[in-house]
Structures are given as C-alpha cells and as structure tokens.
mmCIF file as gemmi writes it, N, C-alpha and C atoms, coordinates in Angstrom:
data_model
loop_
_atom_site.group_PDB
_atom_site.id
_atom_site.type_symbol
_atom_site.label_atom_id
_atom_site.label_alt_id
_atom_site.label_comp_id
_atom_site.label_asym_id
_atom_site.label_entity_id
_atom_site.label_seq_id
_atom_site.pdbx_PDB_ins_code
_atom_site.Cartn_x
_atom_site.Cartn_y
_atom_site.Cartn_z
_atom_site.occupancy
_atom_site.B_iso_or_equiv
_atom_site.pdbx_formal_charge
_atom_site.auth_seq_id
_atom_site.auth_asym_id
_atom_site.pdbx_PDB_model_num
ATOM 1 N N . THR Axp A 1 ? 0.236 19.53 -15.566 1 0 ? 1 A 1
ATOM 2 C CA . THR Axp A 1 ? -0.495 18.46 -15.044 1 0 ? 1 A 1
ATOM 3 C C . THR Axp A 1 ? 0.101 18.016 -13.726 1 0 ? 1 A 1
ATOM 4 N N . THR Axp A 2 ? -0.733 17.384 -12.804 1 0 ? 2 A 1
ATOM 5 C CA . THR Axp A 2 ? -0.265 16.892 -11.544 1 0 ? 2 A 1
ATOM 6 C C . THR Axp A 2 ? -0.132 15.408 -11.668 1 0 ? 2 A 1
ATOM 7 N N . THR Axp A 3 ? 1.115 14.974 -11.274 1 0 ? 3 A 1
ATOM 8 C CA . THR Axp A 3 ? 1.305 13.565 -11.261 1 0 ? 3 A 1
ATOM 9 C C . THR Axp A 3 ? 0.97 12.831 -9.998 1 0 ? 3 A 1
ATOM 10 N N . LEU Axp A 4 ? 0.827 11.517 -9.99 1 0 ? 4 A 1
ATOM 11 C CA . LEU Axp A 4 ? 0.576 10.741 -8.74 1 0 ? 4 A 1
ATOM 12 C C . LEU Axp A 4 ? 1.69 11.104 -7.766 1 0 ? 4 A 1
ATOM 13 N N . GLY Axp A 5 ? 2.864 11.111 -8.185 1 0 ? 5 A 1
ATOM 14 C CA . GLY Axp A 5 ? 4.007 11.319 -7.306 1 0 ? 5 A 1
ATOM 15 C C . GLY Axp A 5 ? 3.986 12.722 -6.551 1 0 ? 5 A 1
ATOM 16 N N . THR Axp A 6 ? 3.418 13.708 -7.308 1 0 ? 6 A 1
ATOM 17 C CA . THR Axp A 6 ? 3.203 15.023 -6.68 1 0 ? 6 A 1
ATOM 18 C C . THR Axp A 6 ? 2.138 14.936 -5.597 1 0 ? 6 A 1
ATOM 19 N N . ILE Axp A 7 ? 1.033 14.285 -5.901 1 0 ? 7 A 1
ATOM 20 C CA . ILE Axp A 7 ? -0.086 14.11 -4.949 1 0 ? 7 A 1
ATOM 21 C C . ILE Axp A 7 ? 0.457 13.29 -3.828 1 0 ? 7 A 1
ATOM 22 N N . GLN Axp A 8 ? 1.178 12.239 -4.014 1 0 ? 8 A 1
ATOM 23 C CA . GLN Axp A 8 ? 1.651 11.39 -2.897 1 0 ? 8 A 1
ATOM 24 C C . GLN Axp A 8 ? 2.534 12.228 -2.065 1 0 ? 8 A 1
ATOM 25 N N . GLN Axp A 9 ? 3.245 13.16 -2.383 1 0 ? 9 A 1
ATOM 26 C CA . GLN Axp A 9 ? 4.16 13.959 -1.548 1 0 ? 9 A 1
ATOM 27 C C . GLN Axp A 9 ? 3.276 14.786 -0.558 1 0 ? 9 A 1
ATOM 28 N N . GLN Axp A 10 ? 2.019 15.004 -0.891 1 0 ? 10 A 1
ATOM 29 C CA . GLN Axp A 10 ? 1.146 15.827 -0.106 1 0 ? 10 A 1
ATOM 30 C C . GLN Axp A 10 ? 0.478 14.979 0.993 1 0 ? 10 A 1
ATOM 31 N N . LEU Axp A 11 ? 0.524 13.666 0.784 1 0 ? 11 A 1
ATOM 32 C CA . LEU Axp A 11 ? -0.135 12.699 1.679 1 0 ? 11 A 1
ATOM 33 C C . LEU Axp A 11 ? 0.707 12.296 2.827 1 0 ? 11 A 1
ATOM 34 N N . ASP Axp A 12 ? 0.147 11.813 3.917 1 0 ? 12 A 1
ATOM 35 C CA . ASP Axp A 12 ? 0.885 11.382 5.078 1 0 ? 12 A 1
ATOM 36 C C . ASP Axp A 12 ? 1.521 10.023 4.69 1 0 ? 12 A 1
ATOM 37 N N . ARG Axp A 13 ? 2.95 9.977 4.758 1 0 ? 13 A 1
ATOM 38 C CA . ARG Axp A 13 ? 3.607 8.758 4.478 1 0 ? 13 A 1
ATOM 39 C C . ARG Axp A 13 ? 3.294 7.6 5.241 1 0 ? 13 A 1
ATOM 40 N N . ASP Axp A 14 ? 2.893 7.853 6.512 1 0 ? 14 A 1
ATOM 41 C CA . ASP Axp A 14 ? 2.579 6.743 7.488 1 0 ? 14 A 1
ATOM 42 C C . ASP Axp A 14 ? 1.191 6.122 7.131 1 0 ? 14 A 1
ATOM 43 N N . LEU Axp A 15 ? 0.32 6.82 6.42 1 0 ? 15 A 1
ATOM 44 C CA . LEU Axp A 15 ? -0.946 6.369 6.134 1 0 ? 15 A 1
ATOM 45 C C . LEU Axp A 15 ? -1.259 5.85 4.738 1 0 ? 15 A 1
ATOM 46 N N . PHE Axp A 16 ? -0.475 6.347 3.814 1 0 ? 16 A 1
ATOM 47 C CA . PHE Axp A 16 ? -0.687 6.023 2.371 1 0 ? 16 A 1
ATOM 48 C C . PHE Axp A 16 ? 0.528 5.27 1.818 1 0 ? 16 A 1
ATOM 49 N N . PHE Axp A 17 ? 0.224 4.325 1.016 1 0 ? 17 A 1
ATOM 50 C CA . PHE Axp A 17 ? 1.224 3.38 0.346 1 0 ? 17 A 1
ATOM 51 C C . PHE Axp A 17 ? 0.954 3.348 -1.104 1 0 ? 17 A 1
ATOM 52 N N . ARG Axp A 18 ? 1.984 3.522 -1.922 1 0 ? 18 A 1
ATOM 53 C CA . ARG Axp A 18 ? 1.89 3.412 -3.374 1 0 ? 18 A 1
ATOM 54 C C . ARG Axp A 18 ? 2.101 1.98 -3.78 1 0 ? 18 A 1
ATOM 55 N N . VAL Axp A 19 ? 1.063 1.313 -4.26 1 0 ? 19 A 1
ATOM 56 C CA . VAL Axp A 19 ? 1.171 -0.046 -4.531 1 0 ? 19 A 1
ATOM 57 C C . VAL Axp A 19 ? 1.732 -0.375 -5.929 1 0 ? 19 A 1
ATOM 58 N N . ASN Axp A 20 ? 1.572 0.722 -6.818 1 0 ? 20 A 1
ATOM 59 C CA . ASN Axp A 20 ? 2.159 0.602 -8.101 1 0 ? 20 A 1
ATOM 60 C C . ASN Axp A 20 ? 2.218 1.938 -8.741 1 0 ? 20 A 1
ATOM 61 N N . ARG Axp A 21 ? 2.556 2.047 -9.979 1 0 ? 21 A 1
ATOM 62 C CA . ARG Axp A 21 ? 2.778 3.356 -10.657 1 0 ? 21 A 1
ATOM 63 C C . ARG Axp A 21 ? 1.402 4.155 -10.638 1 0 ? 21 A 1
ATOM 64 N N . GLY Axp A 22 ? 0.312 3.532 -10.603 1 0 ? 22 A 1
ATOM 65 C CA . GLY Axp A 22 ? -0.893 4.255 -10.747 1 0 ? 22 A 1
ATOM 66 C C . GLY Axp A 22 ? -1.927 4.217 -9.592 1 0 ? 22 A 1
ATOM 67 N N . GLN Axp A 23 ? -1.491 3.651 -8.408 1 0 ? 23 A 1
ATOM 68 C CA . GLN Axp A 23 ? -2.424 3.518 -7.391 1 0 ? 23 A 1
ATOM 69 C C . GLN Axp A 23 ? -1.782 3.724 -6 1 0 ? 23 A 1
ATOM 70 N N . VAL Axp A 24 ? -2.471 4.442 -5.14 1 0 ? 24 A 1
ATOM 71 C CA . VAL Axp A 24 ? -2.028 4.742 -3.734 1 0 ? 24 A 1
ATOM 72 C C . VAL Axp A 24 ? -3.152 4.283 -2.862 1 0 ? 24 A 1
ATOM 73 N N . ILE Axp A 25 ? -2.877 3.497 -1.755 1 0 ? 25 A 1
ATOM 74 C CA . ILE Axp A 25 ? -3.962 3.119 -0.886 1 0 ? 25 A 1
ATOM 75 C C . ILE Axp A 25 ? -3.715 3.665 0.465 1 0 ? 25 A 1
ATOM 76 N N . ASN Axp A 26 ? -4.839 3.789 1.21 1 0 ? 26 A 1
ATOM 77 C CA . ASN Axp A 26 ? -4.792 4.327 2.602 1 0 ? 26 A 1
ATOM 78 C C . ASN Axp A 26 ? -4.751 3.019 3.414 1 0 ? 26 A 1
ATOM 79 N N . LEU Axp A 27 ? -3.636 3.015 4.255 1 0 ? 27 A 1
ATOM 80 C CA . LEU Axp A 27 ? -3.324 1.759 5.029 1 0 ? 27 A 1
ATOM 81 C C . LEU Axp A 27 ? -4.364 1.502 6.141 1 0 ? 27 A 1
ATOM 82 N N . ARG Axp A 28 ? -5.115 2.534 6.575 1 0 ? 28 A 1
ATOM 83 C CA . ARG Axp A 28 ? -6.162 2.294 7.538 1 0 ? 28 A 1
ATOM 84 C C . ARG Axp A 28 ? -7.313 1.495 7.067 1 0 ? 28 A 1
ATOM 85 N N . TYR Axp A 29 ? -7.507 1.402 5.744 1 0 ? 29 A 1
ATOM 86 C CA . TYR Axp A 29 ? -8.583 0.72 5.134 1 0 ? 29 A 1
ATOM 87 C C . TYR Axp A 29 ? -8.298 -0.61 4.561 1 0 ? 29 A 1
ATOM 88 N N . VAL Axp A 30 ? -7.128 -1.148 4.957 1 0 ? 30 A 1
ATOM 89 C CA . VAL Axp A 30 ? -6.7 -2.544 4.603 1 0 ? 30 A 1
ATOM 90 C C . VAL Axp A 30 ? -7.43 -3.55 5.528 1 0 ? 30 A 1
ATOM 91 N N . SER Axp A 31 ? -8.09 -4.425 4.952 1 0 ? 31 A 1
ATOM 92 C CA . SER Axp A 31 ? -8.831 -5.448 5.819 1 0 ? 31 A 1
ATOM 93 C C . SER Axp A 31 ? -7.966 -6.726 5.9 1 0 ? 31 A 1
ATOM 94 N N . SER Axp A 32 ? -7.247 -7.056 4.853 1 0 ? 32 A 1
ATOM 95 C CA . SER Axp A 32 ? -6.305 -8.235 4.971 1 0 ? 32 A 1
ATOM 96 C C . SER Axp A 32 ? -5.243 -8.182 3.9 1 0 ? 32 A 1
ATOM 97 N N . TYR Axp A 33 ? -4.245 -8.951 4.09 1 0 ? 33 A 1
ATOM 98 C CA . TYR Axp A 33 ? -3.193 -9.067 3.043 1 0 ? 33 A 1
ATOM 99 C C . TYR Axp A 33 ? -2.57 -10.455 3.137 1 0 ? 33 A 1
ATOM 100 N N . SER Axp A 34 ? -2.144 -10.984 2.054 1 0 ? 34 A 1
ATOM 101 C CA . SER Axp A 34 ? -1.532 -12.31 1.974 1 0 ? 34 A 1
ATOM 102 C C . SER Axp A 34 ? -0.58 -12.318 0.793 1 0 ? 34 A 1
ATOM 103 N N . LYS Axp A 35 ? 0.3 -13.291 0.814 1 0 ? 35 A 1
ATOM 104 C CA . LYS Axp A 35 ? 1.207 -13.663 -0.285 1 0 ? 35 A 1
ATOM 105 C C . LYS Axp A 35 ? 0.559 -14.676 -1.165 1 0 ? 35 A 1
ATOM 106 N N . GLU Axp A 36 ? 0.582 -14.419 -2.424 1 0 ? 36 A 1
ATOM 107 C CA . GLU Axp A 36 ? 0.223 -15.392 -3.436 1 0 ? 36 A 1
ATOM 108 C C . GLU Axp A 36 ? 1.349 -15.575 -4.443 1 0 ? 36 A 1
ATOM 109 N N . GLY Axp A 37 ? 2.196 -16.653 -4.229 1 0 ? 37 A 1
ATOM 110 C CA . GLY Axp A 37 ? 3.328 -16.873 -5.05 1 0 ? 37 A 1
ATOM 111 C C . GLY Axp A 37 ? 4.287 -15.772 -4.779 1 0 ? 37 A 1
ATOM 112 N N . SER Axp A 38 ? 4.793 -15.016 -5.86 1 0 ? 38 A 1
ATOM 113 C CA . SER Axp A 38 ? 5.682 -13.872 -5.61 1 0 ? 38 A 1
ATOM 114 C C . SER Axp A 38 ? 4.998 -12.567 -5.464 1 0 ? 38 A 1
ATOM 115 N N . LEU Axp A 39 ? 3.707 -12.598 -5.392 1 0 ? 39 A 1
ATOM 116 C CA . LEU Axp A 39 ? 2.911 -11.401 -5.293 1 0 ? 39 A 1
ATOM 117 C C . LEU Axp A 39 ? 2.338 -11.154 -3.932 1 0 ? 39 A 1
ATOM 118 N N . MET Axp A 40 ? 2.013 -9.947 -3.537 1 0 ? 40 A 1
ATOM 119 C CA . MET Axp A 40 ? 1.349 -9.579 -2.336 1 0 ? 40 A 1
ATOM 120 C C . MET Axp A 40 ? -0.115 -9.098 -2.797 1 0 ? 40 A 1
ATOM 121 N N . VAL Axp A 41 ? -1.136 -9.625 -2.166 1 0 ? 41 A 1
ATOM 122 C CA . VAL Axp A 41 ? -2.505 -9.307 -2.375 1 0 ? 41 A 1
ATOM 123 C C . VAL Axp A 41 ? -3.055 -8.576 -1.183 1 0 ? 41 A 1
ATOM 124 N N . VAL Axp A 42 ? -3.521 -7.384 -1.418 1 0 ? 42 A 1
ATOM 125 C CA . VAL Axp A 42 ? -4.104 -6.563 -0.346 1 0 ? 42 A 1
ATOM 126 C C . VAL Axp A 42 ? -5.626 -6.428 -0.604 1 0 ? 42 A 1
ATOM 127 N N . GLU Axp A 43 ? -6.436 -6.655 0.357 1 0 ? 43 A 1
ATOM 128 C CA . GLU Axp A 43 ? -7.858 -6.526 0.275 1 0 ? 43 A 1
ATOM 129 C C . GLU Axp A 43 ? -8.308 -5.325 1.143 1 0 ? 43 A 1
ATOM 130 N N . MET Axp A 44 ? -9.052 -4.385 0.569 1 0 ? 44 A 1
ATOM 131 C CA . MET Axp A 44 ? -9.483 -3.257 1.279 1 0 ? 44 A 1
ATOM 132 C C . MET Axp A 44 ? -10.871 -3.512 1.924 1 0 ? 44 A 1
ATOM 133 N N . ILE Axp A 45 ? -11.25 -2.738 2.903 1 0 ? 45 A 1
ATOM 134 C CA . ILE Axp A 45 ? -12.497 -2.88 3.527 1 0 ? 45 A 1
ATOM 135 C C . ILE Axp A 45 ? -13.681 -2.738 2.521 1 0 ? 45 A 1
ATOM 136 N N . SER Axp A 46 ? -13.437 -2.091 1.475 1 0 ? 46 A 1
ATOM 137 C CA . SER Axp A 46 ? -14.419 -1.908 0.44 1 0 ? 46 A 1
ATOM 138 C C . SER Axp A 46 ? -14.595 -3.142 -0.442 1 0 ? 46 A 1
ATOM 139 N N . GLY Axp A 47 ? -13.597 -4.055 -0.318 1 0 ? 47 A 1
ATOM 140 C CA . GLY Axp A 47 ? -13.695 -5.25 -1.135 1 0 ? 47 A 1
ATOM 141 C C . GLY Axp A 47 ? -12.686 -5.169 -2.311 1 0 ? 47 A 1
ATOM 142 N N . HIS Axp A 48 ? -12.182 -3.973 -2.663 1 0 ? 48 A 1
ATOM 143 C CA . HIS Axp A 48 ? -11.252 -3.867 -3.732 1 0 ? 48 A 1
ATOM 144 C C . HIS Axp A 48 ? -9.934 -4.662 -3.376 1 0 ? 48 A 1
ATOM 145 N N . ARG Axp A 49 ? -9.332 -5.258 -4.345 1 0 ? 49 A 1
ATOM 146 C CA . ARG Axp A 49 ? -8.072 -5.912 -4.182 1 0 ? 49 A 1
ATOM 147 C C . ARG Axp A 49 ? -6.999 -5.347 -4.986 1 0 ? 49 A 1
ATOM 148 N N . PHE Axp A 50 ? -5.861 -5.27 -4.416 1 0 ? 50 A 1
ATOM 149 C CA . PHE Axp A 50 ? -4.629 -4.668 -5.168 1 0 ? 50 A 1
ATOM 150 C C . PHE Axp A 50 ? -3.602 -5.717 -5.034 1 0 ? 50 A 1
ATOM 151 N N . VAL Axp A 51 ? -2.848 -5.897 -6.087 1 0 ? 51 A 1
ATOM 152 C CA . VAL Axp A 51 ? -1.774 -6.879 -6.246 1 0 ? 51 A 1
ATOM 153 C C . VAL Axp A 51 ? -0.512 -6.105 -6.595 1 0 ? 51 A 1
ATOM 154 N N . PHE Axp A 52 ? 0.576 -6.43 -5.84 1 0 ? 52 A 1
ATOM 155 C CA . PHE Axp A 52 ? 1.847 -5.805 -6.239 1 0 ? 52 A 1
ATOM 156 C C . PHE Axp A 52 ? 3.027 -6.744 -5.929 1 0 ? 52 A 1
ATOM 157 N N . SER Axp A 53 ? 4.182 -6.321 -6.371 1 0 ? 53 A 1
ATOM 158 C CA . SER Axp A 53 ? 5.32 -7.229 -6.447 1 0 ? 53 A 1
ATOM 159 C C . SER Axp A 53 ? 5.918 -7.501 -5.068 1 0 ? 53 A 1
ATOM 160 N N . ARG Axp A 54 ? 6.707 -8.555 -5.07 1 0 ? 54 A 1
ATOM 161 C CA . ARG Axp A 54 ? 7.307 -9.036 -3.739 1 0 ? 54 A 1
ATOM 162 C C . ARG Axp A 54 ? 8.25 -7.885 -3.326 1 0 ? 54 A 1
ATOM 163 N N . ARG Axp A 55 ? 8.913 -7.173 -4.221 1 0 ? 55 A 1
ATOM 164 C CA . ARG Axp A 55 ? 9.845 -6.077 -3.939 1 0 ? 55 A 1
ATOM 165 C C . ARG Axp A 55 ? 9.158 -5.012 -3.005 1 0 ? 55 A 1
ATOM 166 N N . ARG Axp A 56 ? 7.988 -4.711 -3.337 1 0 ? 56 A 1
ATOM 167 C CA . ARG Axp A 56 ? 7.191 -3.714 -2.567 1 0 ? 56 A 1
ATOM 168 C C . ARG Axp A 56 ? 6.606 -4.24 -1.309 1 0 ? 56 A 1
ATOM 169 N N . SER Axp A 57 ? 6.419 -5.591 -1.234 1 0 ? 57 A 1
ATOM 170 C CA . SER Axp A 57 ? 5.722 -6.209 -0.102 1 0 ? 57 A 1
ATOM 171 C C . SER Axp A 57 ? 6.47 -5.987 1.291 1 0 ? 57 A 1
ATOM 172 N N . LYS Axp A 58 ? 7.794 -6.038 1.161 1 0 ? 58 A 1
ATOM 173 C CA . LYS Axp A 58 ? 8.538 -5.878 2.445 1 0 ? 58 A 1
ATOM 174 C C . LYS Axp A 58 ? 8.198 -4.519 3.073 1 0 ? 58 A 1
ATOM 175 N N . ASP Axp A 59 ? 8.253 -3.429 2.312 1 0 ? 59 A 1
ATOM 176 C CA . ASP Axp A 59 ? 7.96 -2.1 2.775 1 0 ? 59 A 1
ATOM 177 C C . ASP Axp A 59 ? 6.492 -2.026 3.184 1 0 ? 59 A 1
ATOM 178 N N . PHE Axp A 60 ? 5.628 -2.59 2.497 1 0 ? 60 A 1
ATOM 179 C CA . PHE Axp A 60 ? 4.182 -2.631 2.822 1 0 ? 60 A 1
ATOM 180 C C . PHE Axp A 60 ? 3.996 -3.256 4.237 1 0 ? 60 A 1
ATOM 181 N N . ARG Axp A 61 ? 4.524 -4.42 4.431 1 0 ? 61 A 1
ATOM 182 C CA . ARG Axp A 61 ? 4.353 -5.128 5.772 1 0 ? 61 A 1
ATOM 183 C C . ARG Axp A 61 ? 4.932 -4.324 6.863 1 0 ? 61 A 1
ATOM 184 N N . ARG Axp A 62 ? 6.082 -3.727 6.624 1 0 ? 62 A 1
ATOM 185 C CA . ARG Axp A 62 ? 6.726 -2.893 7.771 1 0 ? 62 A 1
ATOM 186 C C . ARG Axp A 62 ? 5.826 -1.741 8.149 1 0 ? 62 A 1
ATOM 187 N N . ARG Axp A 63 ? 5.325 -1.037 7.107 1 0 ? 63 A 1
ATOM 188 C CA . ARG Axp A 63 ? 4.514 0.098 7.302 1 0 ? 63 A 1
ATOM 189 C C . ARG Axp A 63 ? 3.129 -0.262 7.875 1 0 ? 63 A 1
ATOM 190 N N . GLN Axp A 64 ? 2.536 -1.441 7.464 1 0 ? 64 A 1
ATOM 191 C CA . GLN Axp A 64 ? 1.319 -1.865 8.054 1 0 ? 64 A 1
ATOM 192 C C . GLN Axp A 64 ? 1.461 -2.201 9.505 1 0 ? 64 A 1
ATOM 193 N N . GLU Axp A 65 ? 2.529 -2.847 9.841 1 0 ? 65 A 1
ATOM 194 C CA . GLU Axp A 65 ? 2.85 -3.208 11.342 1 0 ? 65 A 1
ATOM 195 C C . GLU Axp A 65 ? 2.999 -1.99 12.07 1 0 ? 65 A 1
ATOM 196 N N . ASN Axp A 66 ? 3.796 -1.011 11.537 1 0 ? 66 A 1
ATOM 197 C CA . ASN Axp A 66 ? 3.903 0.213 12.292 1 0 ? 66 A 1
ATOM 198 C C . ASN Axp A 66 ? 2.682 1.021 12.528 1 0 ? 66 A 1
ATOM 199 N N . LEU Axp A 67 ? 1.738 0.94 11.633 1 0 ? 67 A 1
ATOM 200 C CA . LEU Axp A 67 ? 0.416 1.507 11.729 1 0 ? 67 A 1
ATOM 201 C C . LEU Axp A 67 ? -0.374 0.839 12.896 1 0 ? 67 A 1
ATOM 202 N N . SER Axp A 68 ? -0.156 -0.436 13.102 1 0 ? 68 A 1
ATOM 203 C CA . SER Axp A 68 ? -0.959 -1.16 14.155 1 0 ? 68 A 1
ATOM 204 C C . SER Axp A 68 ? -0.378 -0.767 15.581 1 0 ? 68 A 1
ATOM 205 N N . ILE Axp A 69 ? 0.784 -0.278 15.619 1 0 ? 69 A 1
ATOM 206 C CA . ILE Axp A 69 ? 1.403 -0.098 16.979 1 0 ? 69 A 1
ATOM 207 C C . ILE Axp A 69 ? 0.761 1.159 17.647 1 0 ? 69 A 1
C-alpha cells in the first residue's frame, strides 16, 4: 500500500503542506487563513476549510509567505 507520507515525498515541498495525518494541501490554492483560538483555519479557493494545530501553523505561515515572494 502507498501511504500519504510516500506520496508527499513525491510532491514539491514548496507547494504542498501536510495539514494533518490525512490531508495535504496545495499552497497555491489557499485563499485565506486565520487563527481561531489555538487553531489555524485555512480556506481554499474551492471553499474547503482545513483546521490544524498551532504547532503546525508556524511552519505553514513561513511556507505561505515564502510562496508569495
């Protein structure tokens, strides 16, 4: 079987971010993000929303900012 980790290794690390154990998002399709309490909420262009922990939010913000440069 193929795991998400195996698939993630094949993706461009600068463009894809693993928000949790079961989901990877394409950073180019993020429309907005905000902090809600101790959680980070990311909304995609499609309208889908992903919620992840504060621990992952620092890495997410850094990579999202680098993508904008």
